[in-house]
Coordinates of C-alpha atoms and ligand atoms in Angstrom, one line a residue:
X5 CA 113.6 87.3 97.5
X6 CA 112.4 87.7 101.1
X7 CA 112.3 84.4 103.0
X8 CA 108.7 83.4 103.7
X9 CA 108.0 80.2 105.6
X10 CA 104.7 78.5 106.3
X11 CA 105.0 77.2 109.8
X12 CA 101.6 75.5 110.2
X13 CA 98.4 74.7 108.4
X14 CA 94.9 74.5 109.9
X15 CA 93.5 71.0 109.1
X16 CA 89.9 72.1 108.7
X17 CA 90.4 75.2 106.5
X18 CA 93.0 76.8 104.2
X19 CA 94.3 79.0 107.1
X20 CA 98.0 79.1 107.5
X21 CA 100.6 80.5 110.0
X22 CA 103.7 81.9 108.5
X23 CA 106.7 84.3 108.9
X24 CA 108.1 86.8 106.5
X25 CA 111.7 88.1 107.1
X26 CA 112.4 91.7 106.2
X27 CA 115.4 94.0 106.8
X28 CA 113.6 95.6 109.7
X29 CA 112.5 92.4 111.4
X30 CA 110.2 89.5 111.0
X31 CA 106.5 89.6 110.3
X32 CA 104.4 86.9 111.9
X33 CA 101.3 86.0 109.8
X34 CA 98.4 86.3 109.7
X35 CA 99.1 90.0 110.4
X36 CA 97.1 93.2 110.5
X37 CA 99.1 96.2 109.3
X38 CA 98.4 99.6 110.8
X39 CA 97.5 102.3 108.2
X40 CA 100.0 105.1 108.5
X41 CA 99.2 106.9 105.3
X42 CA 101.3 110.0 105.9
X43 CA 104.1 108.4 107.9
X44 CA 101.9 108.5 111.0
X45 CA 99.4 106.1 112.5
X46 CA 96.9 108.7 113.5
X47 CA 97.0 109.4 117.2
X48 CA 99.8 106.9 117.9
X49 CA 103.5 107.4 118.5
X50 CA 105.9 104.5 117.7
X51 CA 106.2 103.8 121.4
X52 CA 102.4 103.2 121.5
X53 CA 102.6 100.9 118.5
X54 CA 105.2 98.8 120.3
X55 CA 102.8 98.3 123.2
X56 CA 99.7 97.4 121.2
X57 CA 101.3 94.7 119.1
X58 CA 101.9 96.5 115.8
X59 CA 104.3 94.6 113.5
X60 CA 104.0 96.6 110.2
X61 CA 103.1 100.3 109.4
X62 CA 101.6 101.0 106.0
X63 CA 102.6 104.2 104.3
X64 CA 101.1 105.6 101.1
X65 CA 103.2 106.6 98.0
X66 CA 100.6 109.0 96.6
X67 CA 100.4 111.1 99.8
X68 CA 104.1 110.9 100.7
X69 CA 105.3 111.9 97.2
X70 CA 103.3 115.1 97.5
X71 CA 104.3 115.8 101.1
X72 CA 107.0 115.7 102.3
X73 CA 108.2 114.5 98.9
X74 CA 110.9 111.9 98.1
X75 CA 113.8 114.3 98.5
X76 CA 113.1 114.6 102.2
X77 CA 113.3 110.8 102.6
X78 CA 116.5 110.7 100.5
X79 CA 118.2 113.4 102.6
X80 CA 116.9 112.2 106.0
X81 CA 117.6 108.4 105.5
X82 CA 114.2 106.9 104.8
X83 CA 110.8 106.5 106.5
X84 CA 112.0 104.4 109.5
X85 CA 114.3 107.2 110.7
X86 CA 111.9 110.0 109.6
X87 CA 109.0 108.7 111.7
X88 CA 111.0 106.9 114.4
X89 CA 109.5 103.5 113.7
X90 CA 112.2 100.7 113.6
X91 CA 109.9 97.9 112.4
X92 CA 108.8 96.8 108.9
X93 CA 107.1 99.3 106.6
X94 CA 104.9 98.5 103.6
X95 CA 104.1 101.3 101.0
X96 CA 101.1 101.2 98.8
X97 CA 101.8 102.4 95.3
X98 CA 99.1 105.1 95.1
X99 CA 96.9 103.3 92.5
X100 CA 93.9 103.3 94.8
X101 CA 94.2 107.0 95.6
X102 CA 94.4 107.9 92.0
X103 CA 91.3 105.8 91.4
X104 CA 89.6 107.9 94.1
X105 CA 90.2 111.2 92.2
X106 CA 88.1 110.7 89.1
X107 CA 87.6 114.4 88.3
X108 CA 91.2 115.4 88.7
X109 CA 93.2 112.8 86.9
X110 CA 93.8 111.2 83.5
X111 CA 95.1 107.6 83.2
X112 CA 97.0 106.6 80.1
X113 CA 99.4 103.8 79.3
X114 CA 102.2 105.9 80.6
X115 CA 100.7 106.4 84.0
X116 CA 98.3 108.7 85.9
X117 CA 98.5 112.5 85.7
X118 CA 96.8 114.3 88.5
X119 CA 96.6 117.7 90.2
X120 CA 98.4 117.6 93.6
X121 CA 96.3 118.7 96.5
X122 CA 99.3 120.3 98.2
X123 CA 100.6 122.4 95.3
X124 CA 97.8 122.4 92.6
X125 CA 100.6 121.3 90.1
X126 CA 100.2 118.4 87.7
X127 CA 102.1 115.3 88.7
X128 CA 102.8 112.0 86.9
X129 CA 102.5 108.7 88.8
X130 CA 103.8 106.0 86.5
X131 CA 105.0 102.5 87.5
X132 CA 108.6 103.7 87.3
X133 CA 107.9 106.9 89.3
X134 CA 106.0 104.9 92.0
X135 CA 109.0 102.6 92.4
X136 CA 111.4 105.6 92.4
X137 CA 109.4 107.2 95.2
X138 CA 109.0 104.0 97.2
X139 CA 112.8 103.4 96.8
X140 CA 113.4 106.9 98.3
X141 CA 110.9 106.2 101.1
X142 CA 112.8 103.1 101.9
X143 CA 109.9 100.8 102.7
X144 CA 110.6 97.1 103.3
X145 CA 107.7 96.0 101.0
X146 CA 106.8 98.0 97.9
X147 CA 103.6 97.6 95.8
X148 CA 103.3 97.8 92.0
X149 CA 101.2 100.6 90.6
X150 CA 97.8 99.1 89.5
X151 CA 94.8 100.5 87.7
X152 CA 91.7 100.2 90.0
X153 CA 88.2 100.4 88.6
X154 CA 84.9 100.2 90.3
X155 CA 83.6 96.7 91.0
X156 CA 80.4 97.6 89.3
X157 CA 82.2 98.4 86.0
X158 CA 81.3 96.4 82.9
X159 CA 83.5 93.4 82.0
X160 CA 85.4 95.0 79.1
X161 CA 86.4 97.9 81.4
X162 CA 87.6 95.4 84.1
X163 CA 89.5 93.4 81.5
X164 CA 91.3 96.4 80.1
X165 CA 92.3 97.6 83.6
X166 CA 93.5 94.2 84.5
X167 CA 95.7 94.0 81.3
X168 CA 97.1 97.4 82.0
X169 CA 97.8 96.4 85.6
X170 CA 99.8 93.4 84.3
X171 CA 101.9 95.6 81.9
X172 CA 102.5 98.1 84.8
X173 CA 103.5 95.2 87.1
X174 CA 106.2 94.2 84.7
X175 CA 107.4 97.8 84.3
X176 CA 107.5 98.1 88.1
X177 CA 109.6 94.9 88.4
X178 CA 112.0 96.2 85.7
X179 CA 112.3 99.5 87.6
X180 CA 113.1 98.0 91.0
X181 CA 116.8 98.4 91.6
X182 CA 117.1 97.7 95.4
X183 CA 116.5 94.0 96.0
X184 CA 116.5 94.8 99.8
X185 CA 113.0 96.1 99.1
X186 CA 110.4 93.4 98.4
X187 CA 107.9 94.0 95.5
X188 CA 104.4 92.6 95.6
X189 CA 102.1 92.3 92.5
X190 CA 98.4 92.9 92.7
X191 CA 95.8 90.5 91.3
X192 CA 93.0 92.5 89.7
X193 CA 89.9 91.5 87.6
X194 CA 87.0 92.9 89.6
X195 CA 84.4 90.4 90.6
X196 CA 84.7 88.3 87.4
X197 CA 86.1 84.9 88.4
X198 CA 87.7 84.2 84.9
X199 CA 89.5 87.6 85.0
X200 CA 90.8 86.8 88.5
X201 CA 92.1 83.5 87.2
X202 CA 93.8 85.1 84.3
X203 CA 95.4 87.8 86.5
X204 CA 96.7 85.3 89.0
X205 CA 98.0 83.0 86.2
X206 CA 99.9 85.9 84.6
X207 CA 101.4 87.5 87.6
X208 CA 102.6 84.3 89.3
X209 CA 104.7 83.6 86.3
X210 CA 107.0 86.4 87.4
X211 CA 109.4 86.7 90.3
X212 CA 107.4 88.9 92.7
X213 CA 108.1 88.5 96.4
X214 CA 104.4 88.3 97.3
X215 CA 100.9 88.7 95.8
X216 CA 98.1 91.0 96.8
X217 CA 94.4 90.7 96.0
X218 CA 93.3 94.2 95.0
X219 CA 90.3 96.0 93.7
X220 CA 87.9 94.9 96.4
X221 CA 85.8 97.0 98.9
X222 CA 85.1 99.4 96.0
X223 CA 81.4 98.8 95.3
X224 CA 81.3 95.0 95.6
X225 CA 78.9 93.1 97.9
X226 CA 80.2 91.2 100.8
X227 CA 79.4 87.9 99.1
X228 CA 81.3 89.0 95.9
X229 CA 84.2 90.1 98.1
X230 CA 84.4 86.8 99.9
X231 CA 84.1 84.7 96.8
X232 CA 86.8 86.6 94.9
X233 CA 89.1 86.5 98.0
X234 CA 88.7 82.7 98.3
X235 CA 89.2 82.1 94.6
X236 CA 92.2 84.4 94.3
X237 CA 93.9 83.1 97.4
X238 CA 93.6 79.5 96.1
X239 CA 95.3 80.5 92.8
X240 CA 98.3 82.1 94.5
X241 CA 101.5 80.1 95.2
X242 CA 101.8 78.5 98.6
X243 CA 105.3 79.7 99.1
X244 CA 104.6 83.4 98.8
X245 CA 102.7 85.8 101.2
X246 CA 99.1 86.7 100.2
X247 CA 97.8 90.2 101.1
X248 CA 94.2 91.3 100.9
X249 CA 94.2 95.0 100.4
X250 CA 91.9 97.4 102.2
X251 CA 89.6 94.8 103.8
X252 CA 88.1 95.0 106.4
X253 CA 86.0 94.3 109.5
X254 CA 87.1 91.6 112.0
X255 CA 84.6 89.1 110.5
X256 CA 86.1 89.9 107.0
X257 CA 89.6 89.1 108.4
X258 CA 88.5 85.8 110.0
X259 CA 86.9 84.7 106.8
X260 CA 89.9 85.7 104.6
X261 CA 92.2 83.8 107.0
X262 CA 90.0 80.7 106.5
X263 CA 90.6 81.2 102.8
X264 CA 94.4 81.3 103.2
X265 CA 95.2 85.1 103.3
X266 CA 98.2 86.2 105.4
X267 CA 98.2 90.0 105.4
X268 CA 95.6 92.7 105.9
X269 CA 95.2 96.5 106.2
X270 CA 92.1 98.6 106.7
X271 CA 91.3 102.1 107.9
X272 CA 88.3 101.0 110.0
X273 CA 90.0 100.6 113.4
X274 CA 91.5 104.1 113.2
X275 CA 88.8 105.9 111.3
X276 CA 85.9 104.6 113.4
X277 CA 87.8 105.6 116.5
X278 CA 87.2 109.2 115.6
X279 CA 83.4 108.6 115.8
X280 CA 83.7 106.8 119.2
X281 CA 83.1 103.4 117.7
X282 CA 85.1 100.5 119.2
X283 CA 85.6 96.9 118.1
X284 CA 85.2 94.6 121.1
X285 CA 85.1 90.9 121.9
X286 CA 81.3 91.1 121.9
X287 CA 81.0 93.3 118.8
X288 CA 80.9 97.0 118.1
X289 CA 80.3 99.6 120.9
X290 CA 79.3 103.2 120.2
X291 CA 80.7 105.2 123.0
X292 CA 78.7 108.4 122.2
X293 CA 75.4 106.7 123.1
X294 CA 73.8 108.1 126.3
X295 CA 73.6 104.6 127.7
X296 CA 77.3 105.0 128.6
X297 CA 76.9 108.1 130.8
X298 CA 77.0 106.1 134.1
X299 CA 78.8 103.0 132.9
X300 CA 81.6 102.2 135.4
X301 CA 82.7 99.1 133.6
X302 CA 85.5 99.2 131.0
X303 CA 85.1 99.2 127.2
X304 CA 85.9 95.5 126.8
X305 CA 86.2 93.2 129.9
X306 CA 88.2 90.8 127.8
X307 CA 90.8 93.4 126.7
X308 CA 94.1 94.2 128.5
X309 CA 95.0 97.4 126.5
X310 CA 95.9 100.5 128.5
X311 CA 92.5 102.1 127.6
X312 CA 90.5 99.2 129.0
X313 CA 92.8 98.7 132.1
X314 CA 92.6 102.4 133.1
X315 CA 89.3 104.0 132.0
X316 CA 85.5 103.5 132.4
X317 CA 83.0 103.7 129.5
X318 CA 81.6 106.7 131.3
X319 CA 84.9 108.6 131.0
X320 CA 85.3 107.7 127.4
X321 CA 81.8 108.8 126.7
X322 CA 82.5 112.1 128.4
X323 CA 85.7 112.7 126.3
X324 CA 83.7 112.2 123.1
X325 CA 80.9 114.5 124.3
X326 CA 83.5 117.2 125.0
X327 CA 85.4 116.5 121.7
X328 CA 88.6 116.0 123.7
X329 CA 91.3 114.6 121.4
X330 CA 92.2 112.1 124.1
X331 CA 88.9 110.2 123.2
X332 CA 89.8 109.2 119.7
X333 CA 93.4 108.5 120.8
X334 CA 92.3 106.1 123.6
X335 CA 89.8 104.3 121.3
X336 CA 92.4 104.1 118.4
X337 CA 94.8 102.4 120.8
X338 CA 92.1 99.9 121.9
X339 CA 90.8 99.2 118.4
X340 CA 94.3 98.5 117.0
X341 CA 95.1 96.4 120.0
X342 CA 91.9 94.5 119.4
X343 CA 92.8 93.8 115.8
X344 CA 96.4 92.7 116.7
X345 CA 95.0 90.4 119.5
X346 CA 92.6 88.9 117.0
X347 CA 95.5 88.1 114.7
X348 CA 97.7 86.8 117.6
X349 CA 94.8 84.5 118.7
X350 CA 94.4 83.4 115.1
X351 CA 98.1 82.5 114.8
X352 CA 97.9 80.4 118.0
X353 CA 94.7 78.7 116.9
X354 CA 96.3 77.7 113.6
X355 CA 99.4 76.4 115.4
X356 CA 97.0 74.3 117.6
X357 CA 95.1 73.1 114.5
X358 CA 91.9 74.6 115.8
X359 CA 91.4 77.8 113.7
X360 CA 88.2 76.8 112.0
X361 CA 86.5 76.3 115.4
X362 CA 88.1 79.5 116.7
X363 CA 86.8 81.5 113.8
X364 CA 83.3 80.0 114.1
X365 CA 83.2 80.9 117.8
X366 CA 84.4 84.4 117.2
X367 CA 82.0 85.0 114.3
X368 CA 79.1 83.9 116.4
X369 CA 79.8 86.7 118.9
X370 CA 80.8 89.6 116.6
X371 CA 79.3 89.0 113.2
X372 CA 75.8 90.2 114.0
X373 CA 77.2 93.7 114.5
X374 CA 78.4 93.9 110.9
X375 CA 75.0 93.9 109.2
X376 CA 73.7 97.3 109.9
X377 CA 72.3 96.6 113.4
X378 CA 72.8 99.4 115.9
X379 CA 76.1 99.2 117.9
Ligands
ZN28 ZN1 91.0 97.7 125.1

């Protein structure tokens, strides 16, 4: 089992500062993990990641089993060598991607059969197959295959998916051969508190290296998401890392840290960069707006990333207007740097016993931008 130590607790919340040791280095928590679905953090080379504070890259089993395929990883020595990233890698199992393909897949007790978008052939993603592919990829942290359902599903549907997720979790545990790769289970149960309690109680009876909170940000409201996160985090063992999957905005992360979550991933900082939307210390900024045409100032005066040190808002606006690929790249670097700095500040605030006050102050400056107001 991977060593995980809690180094400090915040006295006014459930926030905690920890460290997880992996074969490719330590992970200081709370941590934001960069989404690198296809063994690439879009627009960023590994040397860039080293400068912006990235600790973990998150690959995806569903995409990587289709292309390049597990045989490439077996022959070339795993994902770290393949993509030139020496640090820790976590692989998602592919459950969420299967859930996102309702018209092209069937899910049975065996696993999910789906048509591959690269070859139009039918593929089986079972718990055993997911572990086999993740073993070939060579990630430091593997995830069990889970059955995701929409948060608006009825309770019997959520209950059935949760029970199947539990059976699949045990099959994943039995299929794991390499104990140098950690395996995290995923708590399911939609937005029904009693199901979340059952799920956490069942999974924590088994020797998983960590526990994730899954099945959120799929149709649930923000209030439901926060309530389920707080409830689930409280039910998970203190001595194991807690990972909130696929969530979210900077305020989402701050609130989840307050609830005791350690690990995060989300596509927002990279996906919104394509649209010229930046996360800053004062909230979101939309660089495509004409108000930026003559702005000599930087994107975020409080940011020390290479984008903010070097370029004006006017230049970034120009790049987006011309559809120059440099625009999304520079904003991606800034956005990821912003997320990593937010986590680094959070870690220091927890160590100082002042996280609740830090989170409140941050939320007062950035939260208003997350409620549909213009950037
Ligand atoms: Zn910046």
